[in-house]
Short mmCIF file of C-alpha atoms in Angstrom, two decimals:
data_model
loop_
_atom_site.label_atom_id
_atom_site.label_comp_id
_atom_site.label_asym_id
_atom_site.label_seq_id
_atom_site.Cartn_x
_atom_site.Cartn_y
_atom_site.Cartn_z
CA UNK A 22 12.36 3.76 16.24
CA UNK A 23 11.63 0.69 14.55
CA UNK A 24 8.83 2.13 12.55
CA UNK A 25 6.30 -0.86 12.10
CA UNK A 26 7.06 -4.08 13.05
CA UNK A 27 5.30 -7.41 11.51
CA UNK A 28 5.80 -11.16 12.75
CA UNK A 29 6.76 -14.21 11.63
CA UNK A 30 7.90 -13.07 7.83
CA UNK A 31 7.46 -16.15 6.74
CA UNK A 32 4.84 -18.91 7.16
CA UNK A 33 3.51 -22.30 5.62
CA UNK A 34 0.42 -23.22 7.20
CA UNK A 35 -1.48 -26.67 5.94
CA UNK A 36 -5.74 -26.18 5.02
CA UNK A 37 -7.68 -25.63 7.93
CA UNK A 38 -5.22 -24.75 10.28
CA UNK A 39 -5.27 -21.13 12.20
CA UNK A 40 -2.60 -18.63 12.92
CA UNK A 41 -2.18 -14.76 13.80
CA UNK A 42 -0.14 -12.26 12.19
CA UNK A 43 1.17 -9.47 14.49
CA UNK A 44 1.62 -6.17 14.29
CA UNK A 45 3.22 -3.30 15.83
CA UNK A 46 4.12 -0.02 15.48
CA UNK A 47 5.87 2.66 17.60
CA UNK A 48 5.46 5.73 15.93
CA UNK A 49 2.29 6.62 18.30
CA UNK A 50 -0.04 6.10 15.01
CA UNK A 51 -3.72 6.40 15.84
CA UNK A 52 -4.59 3.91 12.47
CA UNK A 53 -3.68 0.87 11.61
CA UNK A 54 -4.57 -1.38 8.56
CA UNK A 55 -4.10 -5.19 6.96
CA UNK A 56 -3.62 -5.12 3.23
CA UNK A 57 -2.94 -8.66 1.37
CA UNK A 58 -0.71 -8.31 -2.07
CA UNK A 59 -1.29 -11.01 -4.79
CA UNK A 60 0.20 -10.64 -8.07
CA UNK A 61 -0.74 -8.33 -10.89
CA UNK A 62 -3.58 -7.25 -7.70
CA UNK A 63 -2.00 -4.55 -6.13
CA UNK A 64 -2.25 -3.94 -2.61
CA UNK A 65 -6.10 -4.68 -0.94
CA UNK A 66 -7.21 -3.91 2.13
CA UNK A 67 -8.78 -6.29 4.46
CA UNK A 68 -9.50 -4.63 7.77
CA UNK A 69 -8.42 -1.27 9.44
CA UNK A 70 -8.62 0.29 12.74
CA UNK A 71 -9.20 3.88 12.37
CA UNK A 72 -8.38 4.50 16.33
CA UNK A 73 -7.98 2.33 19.21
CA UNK A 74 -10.85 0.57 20.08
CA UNK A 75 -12.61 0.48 16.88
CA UNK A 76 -12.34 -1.95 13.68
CA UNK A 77 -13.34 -2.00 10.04
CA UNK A 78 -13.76 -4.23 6.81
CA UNK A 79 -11.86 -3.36 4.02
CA UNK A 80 -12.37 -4.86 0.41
CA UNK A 81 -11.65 -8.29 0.71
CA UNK A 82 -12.37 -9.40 5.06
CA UNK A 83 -14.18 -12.52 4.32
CA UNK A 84 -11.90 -15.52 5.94
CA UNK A 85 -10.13 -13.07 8.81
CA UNK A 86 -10.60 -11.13 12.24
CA UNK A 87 -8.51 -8.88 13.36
CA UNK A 88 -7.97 -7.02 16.96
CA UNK A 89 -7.01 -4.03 17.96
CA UNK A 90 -5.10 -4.84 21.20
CA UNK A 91 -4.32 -1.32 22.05
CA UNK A 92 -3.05 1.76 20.39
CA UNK A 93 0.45 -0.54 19.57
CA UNK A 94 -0.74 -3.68 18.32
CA UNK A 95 -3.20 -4.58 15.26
CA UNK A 96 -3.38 -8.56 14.46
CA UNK A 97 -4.45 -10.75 12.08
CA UNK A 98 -6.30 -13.40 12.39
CA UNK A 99 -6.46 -16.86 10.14
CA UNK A 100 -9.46 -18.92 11.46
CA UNK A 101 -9.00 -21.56 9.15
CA UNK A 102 -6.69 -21.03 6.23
CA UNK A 103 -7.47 -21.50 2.69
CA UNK A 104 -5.09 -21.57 -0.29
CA UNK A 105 -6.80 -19.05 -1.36
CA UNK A 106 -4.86 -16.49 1.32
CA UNK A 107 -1.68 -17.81 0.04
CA UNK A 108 -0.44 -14.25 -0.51
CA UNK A 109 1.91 -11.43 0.81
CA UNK A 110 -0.06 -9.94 3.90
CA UNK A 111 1.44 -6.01 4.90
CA UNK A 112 0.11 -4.52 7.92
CA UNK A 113 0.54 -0.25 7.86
CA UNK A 114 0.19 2.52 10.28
CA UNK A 115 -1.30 6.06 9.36
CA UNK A 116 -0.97 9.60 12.32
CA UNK A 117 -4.63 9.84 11.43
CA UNK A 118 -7.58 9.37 9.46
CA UNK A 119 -6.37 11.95 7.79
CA UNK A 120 -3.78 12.90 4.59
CA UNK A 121 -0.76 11.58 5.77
CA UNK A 122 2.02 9.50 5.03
CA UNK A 123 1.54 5.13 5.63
CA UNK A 124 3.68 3.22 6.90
CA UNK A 125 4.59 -0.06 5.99
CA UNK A 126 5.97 -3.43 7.77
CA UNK A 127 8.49 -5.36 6.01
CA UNK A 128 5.61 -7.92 5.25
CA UNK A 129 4.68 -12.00 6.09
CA UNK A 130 4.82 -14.55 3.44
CA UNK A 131 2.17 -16.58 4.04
CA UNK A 132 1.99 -20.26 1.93
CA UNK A 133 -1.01 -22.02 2.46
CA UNK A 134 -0.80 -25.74 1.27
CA UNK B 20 -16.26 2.58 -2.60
CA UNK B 21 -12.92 3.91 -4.35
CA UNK B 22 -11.82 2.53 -7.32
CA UNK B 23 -8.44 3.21 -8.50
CA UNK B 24 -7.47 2.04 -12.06
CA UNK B 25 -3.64 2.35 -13.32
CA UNK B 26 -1.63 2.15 -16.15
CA UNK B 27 0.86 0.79 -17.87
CA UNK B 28 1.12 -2.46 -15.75
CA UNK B 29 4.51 -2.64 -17.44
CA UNK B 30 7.01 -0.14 -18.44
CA UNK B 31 10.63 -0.75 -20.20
CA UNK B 32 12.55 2.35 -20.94
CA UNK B 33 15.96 3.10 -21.50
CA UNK B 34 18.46 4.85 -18.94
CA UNK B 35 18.07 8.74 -19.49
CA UNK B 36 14.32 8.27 -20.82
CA UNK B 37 11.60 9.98 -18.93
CA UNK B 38 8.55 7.25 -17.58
CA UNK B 39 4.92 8.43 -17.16
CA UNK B 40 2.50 6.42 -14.99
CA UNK B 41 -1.20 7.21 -14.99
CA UNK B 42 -4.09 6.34 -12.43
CA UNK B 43 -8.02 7.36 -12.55
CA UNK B 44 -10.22 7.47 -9.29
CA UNK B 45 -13.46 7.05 -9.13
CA UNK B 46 -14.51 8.66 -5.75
CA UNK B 47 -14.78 12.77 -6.37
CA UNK B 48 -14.38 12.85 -2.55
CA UNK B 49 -10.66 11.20 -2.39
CA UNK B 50 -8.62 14.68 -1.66
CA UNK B 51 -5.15 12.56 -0.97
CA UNK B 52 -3.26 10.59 -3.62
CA UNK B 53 0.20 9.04 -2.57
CA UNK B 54 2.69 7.16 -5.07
CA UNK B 55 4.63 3.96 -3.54
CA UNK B 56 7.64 2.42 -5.09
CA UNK B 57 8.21 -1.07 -4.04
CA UNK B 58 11.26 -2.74 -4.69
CA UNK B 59 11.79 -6.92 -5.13
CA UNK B 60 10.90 -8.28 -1.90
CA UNK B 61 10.62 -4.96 0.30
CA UNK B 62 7.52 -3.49 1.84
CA UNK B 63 6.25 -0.27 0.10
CA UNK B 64 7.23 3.11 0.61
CA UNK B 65 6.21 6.56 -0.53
CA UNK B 66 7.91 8.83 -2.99
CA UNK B 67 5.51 11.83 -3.43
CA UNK B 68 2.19 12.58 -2.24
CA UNK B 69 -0.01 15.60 -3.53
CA UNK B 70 -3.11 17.01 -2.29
CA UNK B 71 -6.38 17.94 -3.86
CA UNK B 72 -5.87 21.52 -3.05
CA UNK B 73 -2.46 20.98 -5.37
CA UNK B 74 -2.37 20.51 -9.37
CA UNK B 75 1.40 20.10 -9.46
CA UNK B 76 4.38 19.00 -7.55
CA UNK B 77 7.92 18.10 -7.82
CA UNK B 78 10.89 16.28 -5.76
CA UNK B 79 13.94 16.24 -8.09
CA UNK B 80 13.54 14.00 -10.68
CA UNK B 81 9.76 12.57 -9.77
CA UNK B 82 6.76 14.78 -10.19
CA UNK B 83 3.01 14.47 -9.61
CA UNK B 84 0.33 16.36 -11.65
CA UNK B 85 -3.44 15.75 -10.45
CA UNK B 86 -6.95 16.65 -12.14
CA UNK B 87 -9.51 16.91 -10.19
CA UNK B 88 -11.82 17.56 -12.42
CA UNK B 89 -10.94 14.16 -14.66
CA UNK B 90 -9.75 12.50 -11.43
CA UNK B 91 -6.89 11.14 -12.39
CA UNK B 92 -3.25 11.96 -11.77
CA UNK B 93 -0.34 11.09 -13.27
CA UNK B 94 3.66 10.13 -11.74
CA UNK B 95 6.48 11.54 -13.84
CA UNK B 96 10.17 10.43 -13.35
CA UNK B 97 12.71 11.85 -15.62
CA UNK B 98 16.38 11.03 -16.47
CA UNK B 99 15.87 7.78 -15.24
CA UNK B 100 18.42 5.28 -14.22
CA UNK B 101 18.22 1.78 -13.40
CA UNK B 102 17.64 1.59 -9.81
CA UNK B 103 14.16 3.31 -10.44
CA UNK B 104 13.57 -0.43 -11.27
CA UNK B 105 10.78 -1.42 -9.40
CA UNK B 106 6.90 -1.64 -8.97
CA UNK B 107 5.11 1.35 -8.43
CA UNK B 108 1.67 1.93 -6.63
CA UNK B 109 -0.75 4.74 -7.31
CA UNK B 110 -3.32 5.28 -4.47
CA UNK B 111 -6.41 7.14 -3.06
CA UNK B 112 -7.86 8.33 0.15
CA UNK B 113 -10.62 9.68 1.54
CA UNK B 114 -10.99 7.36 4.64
CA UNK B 115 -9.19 4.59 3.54
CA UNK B 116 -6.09 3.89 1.07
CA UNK B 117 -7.03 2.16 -1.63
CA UNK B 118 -4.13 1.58 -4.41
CA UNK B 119 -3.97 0.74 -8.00
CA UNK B 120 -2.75 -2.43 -9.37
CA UNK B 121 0.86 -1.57 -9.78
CA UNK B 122 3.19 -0.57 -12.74
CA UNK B 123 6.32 -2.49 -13.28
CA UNK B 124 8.76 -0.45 -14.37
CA UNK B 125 12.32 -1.59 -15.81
CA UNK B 126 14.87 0.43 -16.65
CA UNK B 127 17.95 -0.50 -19.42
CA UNK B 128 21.07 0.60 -18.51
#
């Protein structure tokens, strides 16, 4: 298993340009989520998708879509990047809505100049 | 929505000291609270968890006492040794996972 997978890891995109983060997981995961890490912020969430089919804003959506292309695959979605999303985006898979273990990608480096 | 605050964002100890790491939640209906270490360019990944229906729990060295009644919860690693060094997350869930700001923690050989 290769747990949850995340593509490219790293990315330099120029102002106003768009790109899409991808993520997948094969663990059979029914929720998936897109969390952004800054420095001395923590981890915050941007969208999730509790279950196939089905998507949700997190703390901080404003400037992204995401889609939830079936039970596998969660992307990201950069309409037109800002330095402002310079930042490390993770994408995660949970079993369930419920109290269990998430699991992380290995992460994209995203550089917006 | 959730609010988790967390504390020290730095901690420096020496090798054989015990750390403590504390986080408050704001949401009395959170009833899951995971603790992520993250080391230097890796993605996160979970060292305990505990429960609401729990007050205490250990894994060797690391432990995690909870209050429900103060919501907050602590993260306890004793005899430390220098590849603890890393940045640890505090988090809460209800329906989503929302995570405290992080603690740096270095330890001195």
């Amino acid at each position: 298993n290769a747990g949850v997978t995340q593509n490219p890891k790293f990315q330099v995109l120029k102002t106003g340009q768009s790109m899409t983060l991808q993520c997948a997981q094969d663990m059979n995961h029914n929720s998936m989520y897109w969390y952004r890490q800054d420095p001395g912020m923590g981890l915050r969430l941007i969208y999730y998708s509790a279950s196939e089919g089905t998507t949700d804003k997190g703390e901080v959506p404003n400037g992204y879509n995401v889609s939830r292309l079936n039970k596998r695959e969660f992307s990201l979605r950069l309409e037109s990047a800002a330095p402002s999303q310079t930042s490390v985006y993770f994408c995660a898979s949970v079993q369930a809505m419920g109290n269990t273990e998430a699991f992380f990608g290995q992460g994209t480096r995203l550089t917006v100049v | 929505g959730e609010n988790v605050e967390q504390h020290p964002s730095t901690l420096s100890v020496q090798e054989g000291d015990s750390a403590v790491i504390k986080c408050t939640y704001s949401d009395s209906a959170s009833n899951y609270f995971p603790w992520y270490k993250q080391e230097l360019g890796k993605r996160p990944q979970l060292i305990i968890d505990i429960r609401s229906n729990v007050g205490e729990k250990k894994d060797q060295r690391i432990a995690v006492t909870l209050n429900k009644t103060a919501k907050h919860f602590s993260l306890h690693i004793t005899e430390t040794q220098p590849e603890d060094s890393a940045v640890y997350f505090c988090a809460a869930k209800y329906s989503t996972l929302t995570f405290g700001k992080g603690t740096m923690l270095l330890v001195s050989p």
